[in-house]
Amino acid sequence: MEQQIYKGKLIQFHPLKIAKKVELTKNTFSLEFNIPEDLKENFRFEAGQFVSVKFESHGKKVINDYSMTSAPYEGKICLGIKVTSSEGDTAQLFENYNEGDELWVSEPAGRFTIGSKPSEFRTIVAFAAGIGITPILSHFKNILHNEPRTRLFLFFGNKSSEDLIYLDQLDHLARKFGDRLQIFYFFSQEKTADQFFYGRLDEKKLNLIINQILHLDDTDEESTIWDAVDEVLICGKGEMIKTLANACYHHGIPKKNIHFELFEEYNDDIYPVEKEFPLIENIEVEFTMLGKKYSTHLPDNRNRILQEILIQGFPAPYSCKSGICGSCECFLEEGEVELLENEYLTEKEEEQGHILACMSIVKSKKIKLNFDLS
């Protein structure tokens, strides 16, 4: 086992052998790791989570996060990975590591998860784009395996049919669970026989989906399928998530039931900020990070804490700046802040004083933070 400080937290890594490597499309591949008996407990995970993989790229060690496509009951770690450029780190991972090679893999993390309710009748709708299908696939396999009363709808967008990954697995699930699972494919750069399935998944497309696919409910003649939706899962790029999350919310889905996972850095708010705050100037800030203590002053509270700390050159941990990834989670030891949107922290963690620096506005003349949560 190896331990490494990463994103402000102490993460545990273990060496795992690559059991299988498969090229899926021209720019995506999968890695499968078998888990040794003595590490089974360390690698227990929930559907929708990810692991971090440490490997050599261009002579340097890098750490990248990859979502799992495997479901917990399968007892293995399967990752779907996109090669973003021929010179990038993922290209090095594909070219230099093969079956039988060992990689350092972190214990599972992430909160793109939903509770299991095997005794309830539920309707779950998911939207995925490209490589964003990976955690959705994990969710769907897990739900179909554990929840016999839950019905699922997947709307999966890709540029073209050549870019569509995991088609075999998705088709298998659709055939096996045809009474509870429906999958619809959309292509943004390939003409389709039915114009309905041409274009990106966005607000306009959601309106059509609600009116033309999720309209008649065989289980309740007085309502629509959309009316019965319990949870929404969205995974893809930031702009897609923002558009669909807001559209789902405006169509009546509570924010707490809309779950999303980003696949790239995104610096915009998912939901509009509707609050106004009194101006506070010359704010004293103290914080602990990776065992070191820092102090500084913020000119005022117009910007969020993380933004100001980064402007001043401090090495604060972050990935998304949108309140989703949890990388900038810290403990508020002194002072008062307003936490805006929060897709990551639980109610209990908020009550204990945990905040997300990227979504926090200072409301006192002094604050004291601790980023070292481990």
Tab-separated table of C-alpha atoms in Angstrom:
chain	number	residue	atom	x	y	z
A	1	MET	CA	0.000	0.000	0.000
A	2	GLU	CA	1.145	3.529	-0.754
A	3	GLN	CA	-0.278	6.712	0.691
A	4	GLN	CA	-0.168	10.040	-1.053
A	5	ILE	CA	-1.522	13.493	-0.295
A	6	TYR	CA	-3.736	14.331	-3.207
A	7	LYS	CA	-6.335	17.068	-3.639
A	8	GLY	CA	-5.925	18.088	-0.037
A	9	LYS	CA	-6.706	14.629	1.341
A	10	LEU	CA	-4.726	11.530	2.149
A	11	ILE	CA	-5.610	8.890	-0.434
A	12	GLN	CA	-4.546	5.263	-0.214
A	13	PHE	CA	-3.181	3.530	-3.321
A	14	HIS	CA	-2.586	-0.180	-3.898
A	15	PRO	CA	-0.787	-1.999	-6.728
A	16	LEU	CA	-3.240	-3.848	-8.984
A	17	LYS	CA	-2.526	-5.920	-12.094
A	18	ILE	CA	-4.299	-5.187	-15.336
A	19	ALA	CA	-6.437	-8.263	-16.025
A	20	LYS	CA	-7.885	-7.058	-19.331
A	21	LYS	CA	-7.328	-4.178	-21.742
A	22	VAL	CA	-9.748	-3.566	-24.627
A	23	GLU	CA	-9.762	-0.887	-27.309
A	24	LEU	CA	-13.399	0.241	-27.530
A	25	THR	CA	-13.312	2.918	-30.250
A	26	LYS	CA	-10.577	4.858	-32.017
A	27	ASN	CA	-10.121	7.048	-28.921
A	28	THR	CA	-11.457	5.042	-25.967
A	29	PHE	CA	-10.362	1.907	-24.144
A	30	SER	CA	-11.151	-0.043	-20.999
A	31	LEU	CA	-9.003	-1.446	-18.225
A	32	GLU	CA	-10.110	-4.233	-15.905
A	33	PHE	CA	-8.442	-5.038	-12.581
A	34	ASN	CA	-9.034	-8.143	-10.524
A	35	ILE	CA	-9.003	-7.475	-6.789
A	36	PRO	CA	-6.855	-9.787	-4.594
A	37	GLU	CA	-8.659	-11.347	-1.638
A	38	ASP	CA	-6.652	-9.336	0.891
A	39	LEU	CA	-7.781	-6.070	-0.755
A	40	LYS	CA	-11.490	-6.886	-1.268
A	41	GLU	CA	-12.493	-4.731	1.696
A	42	ASN	CA	-10.356	-1.789	0.535
A	43	PHE	CA	-11.999	-1.792	-2.888
A	44	ARG	CA	-15.631	-2.018	-1.883
A	45	PHE	CA	-17.454	0.672	-3.805
A	46	GLU	CA	-20.832	2.139	-4.686
A	47	ALA	CA	-22.178	2.453	-8.201
A	48	GLY	CA	-21.136	5.786	-9.716
A	49	GLN	CA	-17.803	6.091	-7.915
A	50	PHE	CA	-14.317	6.496	-9.396
A	51	VAL	CA	-10.715	5.534	-8.652
A	52	SER	CA	-7.502	7.476	-9.203
A	53	VAL	CA	-4.756	5.794	-11.214
A	54	LYS	CA	-1.103	6.723	-10.864
A	55	PHE	CA	1.191	6.064	-13.825
A	56	GLU	CA	4.198	7.394	-15.733
A	57	SER	CA	3.613	9.843	-18.572
A	58	HIS	CA	6.451	11.522	-20.447
A	59	GLY	CA	8.843	10.727	-17.596
A	60	LYS	CA	6.634	12.125	-14.837
A	61	LYS	CA	4.168	10.527	-12.473
A	62	VAL	CA	0.589	11.665	-12.986
A	63	ILE	CA	-2.661	10.855	-11.232
A	64	ASN	CA	-5.936	10.780	-13.155
A	65	ASP	CA	-9.471	9.955	-12.008
A	66	TYR	CA	-11.548	7.415	-13.944
A	67	SER	CA	-15.123	6.320	-13.289
A	68	MET	CA	-15.934	2.653	-12.936
A	69	THR	CA	-18.273	0.901	-15.352
A	70	SER	CA	-18.447	-2.197	-13.165
A	71	ALA	CA	-21.204	-2.695	-10.610
A	72	PRO	CA	-20.365	-3.573	-6.987
A	73	TYR	CA	-21.783	-7.103	-7.283
A	74	GLU	CA	-19.325	-7.929	-10.092
A	75	GLY	CA	-16.346	-7.924	-7.712
A	76	LYS	CA	-13.908	-6.184	-10.055
A	77	ILE	CA	-12.790	-2.712	-11.095
A	78	CYS	CA	-13.505	-1.791	-14.723
A	79	LEU	CA	-12.624	1.654	-16.073
A	80	GLY	CA	-13.642	3.411	-19.287
A	81	ILE	CA	-10.984	5.865	-20.476
A	82	LYS	CA	-10.944	8.435	-23.272
A	83	VAL	CA	-7.753	9.432	-25.083
A	84	THR	CA	-8.131	13.179	-25.447
A	85	SER	CA	-4.980	13.746	-27.550
A	86	SER	CA	-2.160	11.672	-29.019
A	87	GLU	CA	0.341	13.449	-26.744
A	88	GLY	CA	-1.778	13.406	-23.580
A	89	ASP	CA	-1.456	11.326	-20.443
A	90	THR	CA	-4.253	8.913	-21.351
A	91	ALA	CA	-2.489	8.140	-24.647
A	92	GLN	CA	0.614	7.229	-22.628
A	93	LEU	CA	-1.488	5.018	-20.369
A	94	PHE	CA	-2.911	3.192	-23.403
A	95	GLU	CA	0.425	2.797	-25.191
A	96	ASN	CA	2.677	1.846	-22.275
A	97	TYR	CA	0.590	-0.433	-20.043
A	98	ASN	CA	-0.802	-3.828	-20.955
A	99	GLU	CA	-2.380	-6.919	-19.442
A	100	GLY	CA	-0.249	-8.231	-16.589
A	101	ASP	CA	1.318	-4.844	-15.851
A	102	GLU	CA	0.856	-3.279	-12.440
A	103	LEU	CA	-0.622	0.148	-11.734
A	104	TRP	CA	-1.152	2.033	-8.500
A	105	VAL	CA	-4.913	2.397	-8.019
A	106	SER	CA	-6.596	4.379	-5.260
A	107	GLU	CA	-9.400	3.140	-3.083
A	108	PRO	CA	-12.790	4.142	-4.559
A	109	ALA	CA	-14.145	7.648	-3.930
A	110	GLY	CA	-16.777	10.036	-5.216
A	111	ARG	CA	-20.374	10.882	-4.421
A	112	PHE	CA	-22.159	10.469	-7.717
A	113	THR	CA	-24.244	7.885	-5.898
A	114	ILE	CA	-27.867	7.232	-5.005
A	115	GLY	CA	-29.350	5.058	-2.288
A	116	SER	CA	-30.644	1.608	-3.180
A	117	LYS	CA	-34.387	1.010	-2.682
A	118	PRO	CA	-35.113	-2.577	-3.769
A	119	SER	CA	-38.635	-2.667	-2.317
A	120	GLU	CA	-39.884	0.528	-4.004
A	121	PHE	CA	-41.339	1.290	-7.433
A	122	ARG	CA	-38.987	3.913	-8.868
A	123	THR	CA	-38.428	5.710	-12.162
A	124	ILE	CA	-34.876	6.854	-12.887
A	125	VAL	CA	-33.841	8.863	-15.939
A	126	ALA	CA	-30.218	9.294	-17.046
A	127	PHE	CA	-28.531	11.561	-19.577
A	128	ALA	CA	-24.985	10.768	-20.722
A	129	ALA	CA	-22.659	12.123	-23.390
A	130	GLY	CA	-19.643	10.225	-24.719
A	131	ILE	CA	-17.357	8.910	-21.991
A	132	GLY	CA	-19.937	10.177	-19.500
A	133	ILE	CA	-21.691	6.831	-19.928
A	134	THR	CA	-19.151	5.137	-17.622
A	135	PRO	CA	-20.644	5.847	-14.168
A	136	ILE	CA	-24.185	5.651	-15.622
A	137	LEU	CA	-23.446	2.123	-16.833
A	138	SER	CA	-22.316	1.195	-13.323
A	139	HIS	CA	-25.537	2.654	-11.888
A	140	PHE	CA	-27.814	0.914	-14.377
A	141	LYS	CA	-26.222	-2.512	-13.954
A	142	ASN	CA	-26.440	-2.152	-10.189
A	143	ILE	CA	-30.061	-0.953	-10.162
A	144	LEU	CA	-31.267	-3.641	-12.577
A	145	HIS	CA	-29.532	-6.273	-10.447
A	146	ASN	CA	-30.821	-5.067	-7.075
A	147	GLU	CA	-34.118	-3.268	-7.703
A	148	PRO	CA	-36.706	-5.471	-9.471
A	149	ARG	CA	-39.371	-2.734	-9.359
A	150	THR	CA	-37.320	0.145	-10.761
A	151	ARG	CA	-37.663	1.225	-14.399
A	152	LEU	CA	-34.871	3.084	-16.190
A	153	PHE	CA	-34.605	5.405	-19.164
A	154	LEU	CA	-31.242	6.284	-20.735
A	155	PHE	CA	-30.679	9.091	-23.234
A	156	PHE	CA	-27.164	8.711	-24.606
A	157	GLY	CA	-25.555	11.321	-26.857
A	158	ASN	CA	-22.491	10.871	-29.083
A	159	LYS	CA	-21.001	12.598	-32.117
A	160	SER	CA	-21.575	9.557	-34.336
A	161	SER	CA	-22.257	5.823	-34.195
A	162	GLU	CA	-18.491	5.215	-34.481
A	163	ASP	CA	-17.967	7.068	-31.190
A	164	LEU	CA	-20.623	5.102	-29.309
A	165	ILE	CA	-18.961	3.069	-26.574
A	166	TYR	CA	-20.277	0.108	-24.580
A	167	LEU	CA	-22.978	-0.576	-27.182
A	168	ASP	CA	-22.672	-4.345	-26.627
A	169	GLN	CA	-23.178	-4.031	-22.874
A	170	LEU	CA	-26.051	-1.589	-23.269
A	171	ASP	CA	-27.781	-3.780	-25.866
A	172	HIS	CA	-27.352	-6.800	-23.593
A	173	LEU	CA	-28.991	-4.953	-20.705
A	174	ALA	CA	-31.811	-3.745	-22.975
A	175	ARG	CA	-32.515	-7.294	-24.174
A	176	LYS	CA	-32.319	-8.838	-20.703
A	177	PHE	CA	-34.358	-6.136	-18.938
A	178	GLY	CA	-36.540	-4.916	-21.800
A	179	ASP	CA	-39.552	-4.574	-19.553
A	180	ARG	CA	-37.737	-2.103	-17.288
A	181	LEU	CA	-35.042	-0.455	-19.413
A	182	GLN	CA	-35.324	1.742	-22.477
A	183	ILE	CA	-32.288	3.256	-24.211
A	184	PHE	CA	-32.334	6.062	-26.789
A	185	TYR	CA	-29.271	7.082	-28.819
A	186	PHE	CA	-28.656	10.605	-30.125
A	187	PHE	CA	-25.992	11.748	-32.610
A	188	SER	CA	-24.837	15.340	-33.027
A	189	GLN	CA	-22.694	14.880	-36.177
A	190	GLU	CA	-24.429	12.015	-37.947
A	191	LYS	CA	-27.757	12.244	-39.712
A	192	THR	CA	-30.401	9.888	-38.356
A	193	ALA	CA	-33.446	8.364	-40.057
A	194	ASP	CA	-35.615	10.029	-37.431
A	195	GLN	CA	-34.773	13.722	-36.991
A	196	PHE	CA	-35.766	13.420	-33.347
A	197	PHE	CA	-32.484	11.608	-32.573
A	198	TYR	CA	-30.242	14.117	-34.352
A	199	GLY	CA	-28.546	16.813	-32.258
A	200	ARG	CA	-27.172	17.395	-28.787
A	201	LEU	CA	-28.893	16.623	-25.528
A	202	ASP	CA	-29.992	20.083	-24.391
A	203	GLU	CA	-33.037	21.941	-23.088
A	204	LYS	CA	-34.916	21.776	-26.406
A	205	LYS	CA	-34.235	18.066	-26.731
A	206	LEU	CA	-35.390	17.494	-23.157
A	207	ASN	CA	-38.694	19.214	-23.923
A	208	LEU	CA	-39.186	16.839	-26.856
A	209	ILE	CA	-38.206	13.830	-24.749
A	210	ILE	CA	-40.741	14.745	-22.069
A	211	ASN	CA	-43.525	15.337	-24.601
A	212	GLN	CA	-42.844	12.459	-26.994
A	213	ILE	CA	-41.189	9.683	-24.976
A	214	LEU	CA	-41.898	10.258	-21.299
A	215	HIS	CA	-45.533	11.229	-21.762
A	216	LEU	CA	-47.867	8.208	-21.436
A	217	ASP	CA	-47.539	6.159	-18.258
A	218	ASP	CA	-49.029	2.667	-18.492
A	219	THR	CA	-48.890	2.338	-14.703
A	220	ASP	CA	-50.924	5.497	-14.067
A	221	GLU	CA	-53.291	6.834	-16.712
A	222	GLU	CA	-53.696	10.153	-14.908
A	223	SER	CA	-50.019	11.147	-15.031
A	224	THR	CA	-46.983	10.992	-17.314
A	225	ILE	CA	-43.759	9.046	-16.953
A	226	TRP	CA	-41.958	12.343	-16.340
A	227	ASP	CA	-44.317	13.061	-13.428
A	228	ALA	CA	-43.170	9.790	-11.858
A	229	VAL	CA	-39.403	10.439	-12.144
A	230	ASP	CA	-37.699	9.942	-8.770
A	231	GLU	CA	-34.036	10.580	-9.656
A	232	VAL	CA	-32.145	12.110	-12.579
A	233	LEU	CA	-28.521	11.202	-13.351
A	234	ILE	CA	-26.448	13.400	-15.686
A	235	CYS	CA	-22.847	12.833	-16.729
A	236	GLY	CA	-20.837	14.659	-19.361
A	237	LYS	CA	-19.295	18.045	-20.011
A	238	GLY	CA	-20.108	21.060	-17.874
A	239	GLU	CA	-22.284	22.945	-20.360
A	240	MET	CA	-24.448	19.881	-20.975
A	241	ILE	CA	-24.863	19.303	-17.244
A	242	LYS	CA	-25.754	22.934	-16.622
A	243	THR	CA	-28.331	22.999	-19.416
A	244	LEU	CA	-30.013	19.712	-18.528
A	245	ALA	CA	-29.915	20.171	-14.748
A	246	ASN	CA	-31.648	23.542	-15.012
A	247	ALA	CA	-34.145	22.214	-17.542
A	248	CYS	CA	-34.989	19.246	-15.289
A	249	TYR	CA	-35.385	21.601	-12.335
A	250	HIS	CA	-37.681	23.937	-14.282
A	251	HIS	CA	-39.717	20.894	-15.302
A	252	GLY	CA	-40.399	20.058	-11.668
A	253	ILE	CA	-37.564	17.786	-10.499
A	254	PRO	CA	-36.207	18.957	-7.086
A	255	LYS	CA	-32.501	19.844	-7.087
A	256	LYS	CA	-31.790	17.197	-4.443
A	257	ASN	CA	-32.969	14.546	-6.920
A	258	ILE	CA	-30.772	15.773	-9.790
A	259	HIS	CA	-27.315	14.182	-9.570
A	260	PHE	CA	-24.419	14.994	-11.880
A	261	GLU	CA	-20.778	14.139	-12.496
A	262	LEU	CA	-18.292	16.265	-14.463
A	263	PHE	CA	-15.670	14.873	-16.824
A	264	GLU	CA	-13.575	17.983	-17.137
A	265	GLU	CA	-12.725	21.133	-15.227
A	266	TYR	CA	-15.690	23.499	-15.198
A	267	ASN	CA	-15.662	26.935	-13.617
A	268	ASP	CA	-19.252	28.071	-14.020
A	269	ASP	CA	-22.181	27.660	-11.621
A	270	ILE	CA	-24.567	24.850	-12.476
A	271	TYR	CA	-27.559	26.741	-11.074
A	272	PRO	CA	-27.911	30.563	-11.095
A	273	VAL	CA	-26.970	32.298	-7.836
A	274	GLU	CA	-30.030	34.218	-6.689
A	275	LYS	CA	-28.805	35.564	-3.333
A	276	GLU	CA	-27.235	38.932	-2.553
A	277	PHE	CA	-24.824	39.531	0.332
A	278	PRO	CA	-23.753	42.609	2.302
A	279	LEU	CA	-20.303	43.842	1.257
A	280	ILE	CA	-17.505	43.059	3.729
A	281	GLU	CA	-14.027	44.491	3.138
A	282	ASN	CA	-10.496	43.656	4.348
A	283	ILE	CA	-11.209	40.106	5.469
A	284	GLU	CA	-8.579	38.236	7.494
A	285	VAL	CA	-8.084	34.629	6.359
A	286	GLU	CA	-6.088	31.859	8.031
A	287	PHE	CA	-5.957	28.331	6.657
A	288	THR	CA	-4.096	25.038	7.007
A	289	MET	CA	-3.165	23.071	3.912
A	290	LEU	CA	-0.968	19.969	3.679
A	291	GLY	CA	0.252	20.613	7.227
A	292	LYS	CA	1.318	24.207	6.560
A	293	LYS	CA	-0.379	27.297	7.986
A	294	TYR	CA	-1.077	30.332	5.813
A	295	SER	CA	-2.553	33.763	6.422
A	296	THR	CA	-3.708	36.444	4.017
A	297	HIS	CA	-6.293	39.185	3.510
A	298	LEU	CA	-9.130	39.317	1.008
A	299	PRO	CA	-10.031	42.781	-0.313
A	300	ASP	CA	-13.756	41.988	0.034
A	301	ASN	CA	-16.306	39.178	-0.295
A	302	ARG	CA	-17.365	39.784	-3.898
A	303	ASN	CA	-15.600	36.584	-4.980
A	304	ARG	CA	-15.745	33.119	-3.482
A	305	ILE	CA	-13.046	31.915	-1.132
A	306	LEU	CA	-11.352	29.485	-3.534
A	307	GLN	CA	-11.224	32.054	-6.328
A	308	GLU	CA	-9.511	34.624	-4.084
A	309	ILE	CA	-7.020	32.108	-2.681
A	310	LEU	CA	-6.055	30.987	-6.202
A	311	ILE	CA	-5.743	34.597	-7.411
A	312	GLN	CA	-3.214	35.160	-4.634
A	313	GLY	CA	-1.177	32.150	-5.781
A	314	PHE	CA	-1.879	29.650	-3.003
A	315	PRO	CA	-1.890	25.962	-4.081
A	316	ALA	CA	-5.484	25.248	-3.099
A	317	PRO	CA	-6.947	21.906	-4.217
A	318	TYR	CA	-9.727	22.038	-6.812
A	319	SER	CA	-11.082	20.387	-9.926
A	320	CYS	CA	-14.409	21.871	-10.941
A	321	LYS	CA	-15.072	25.132	-9.028
A	322	SER	CA	-18.767	24.227	-9.306
A	323	GLY	CA	-19.483	22.481	-6.016
A	324	ILE	CA	-19.507	18.994	-7.541
A	325	CYS	CA	-16.154	17.240	-7.100
A	326	GLY	CA	-15.459	18.022	-3.431
A	327	SER	CA	-11.741	18.621	-4.005
A	328	CYS	CA	-11.848	21.969	-2.167
A	329	GLU	CA	-13.742	20.610	0.847
A	330	CYS	CA	-12.475	22.113	4.090
A	331	PHE	CA	-13.480	22.619	7.705
A	332	LEU	CA	-14.638	26.055	8.836
A	333	GLU	CA	-12.927	26.465	12.220
A	334	GLU	CA	-13.837	30.118	12.774
A	335	GLY	CA	-16.049	32.725	11.144
A	336	GLU	CA	-19.144	32.596	8.981
A	337	VAL	CA	-19.695	31.788	5.316
A	338	GLU	CA	-22.667	31.260	3.003
A	339	LEU	CA	-22.493	27.955	1.128
A	340	LEU	CA	-24.187	28.334	-2.242
A	341	GLU	CA	-25.061	25.274	-4.353
A	342	ASN	CA	-23.751	22.001	-2.942
A	343	GLU	CA	-23.894	18.683	-4.780
A	344	TYR	CA	-21.217	17.082	-2.619
A	345	LEU	CA	-21.543	17.557	1.146
A	346	THR	CA	-24.080	15.663	3.221
A	347	GLU	CA	-26.339	17.463	5.693
A	348	LYS	CA	-24.354	15.953	8.557
A	349	GLU	CA	-21.061	17.241	7.135
A	350	GLU	CA	-22.524	20.719	6.749
A	351	GLU	CA	-23.724	20.622	10.349
A	352	GLN	CA	-20.182	19.633	11.421
A	353	GLY	CA	-18.750	22.734	9.738
A	354	HIS	CA	-17.561	21.344	6.411
A	355	ILE	CA	-17.767	23.734	3.458
A	356	LEU	CA	-16.715	23.855	-0.201
A	357	ALA	CA	-14.328	26.766	-0.744
A	358	CYS	CA	-15.397	27.118	-4.388
A	359	MET	CA	-19.021	27.757	-3.402
A	360	SER	CA	-18.547	29.794	-0.204
A	361	ILE	CA	-19.010	33.543	0.301
A	362	VAL	CA	-17.415	35.091	3.417
A	363	LYS	CA	-19.892	36.715	5.826
A	364	SER	CA	-17.521	37.739	8.657
A	365	LYS	CA	-14.383	39.880	9.071
A	366	LYS	CA	-12.262	36.805	9.810
A	367	ILE	CA	-12.385	33.142	8.822
A	368	LYS	CA	-10.182	30.173	9.653
A	369	LEU	CA	-10.153	27.079	7.423
A	370	ASN	CA	-8.534	23.656	7.484
A	371	PHE	CA	-8.165	21.782	4.185
A	372	ASP	CA	-6.518	18.758	5.838
A	373	LEU	CA	-9.497	16.534	6.509
A	374	SER	CA	-7.636	13.211	6.830
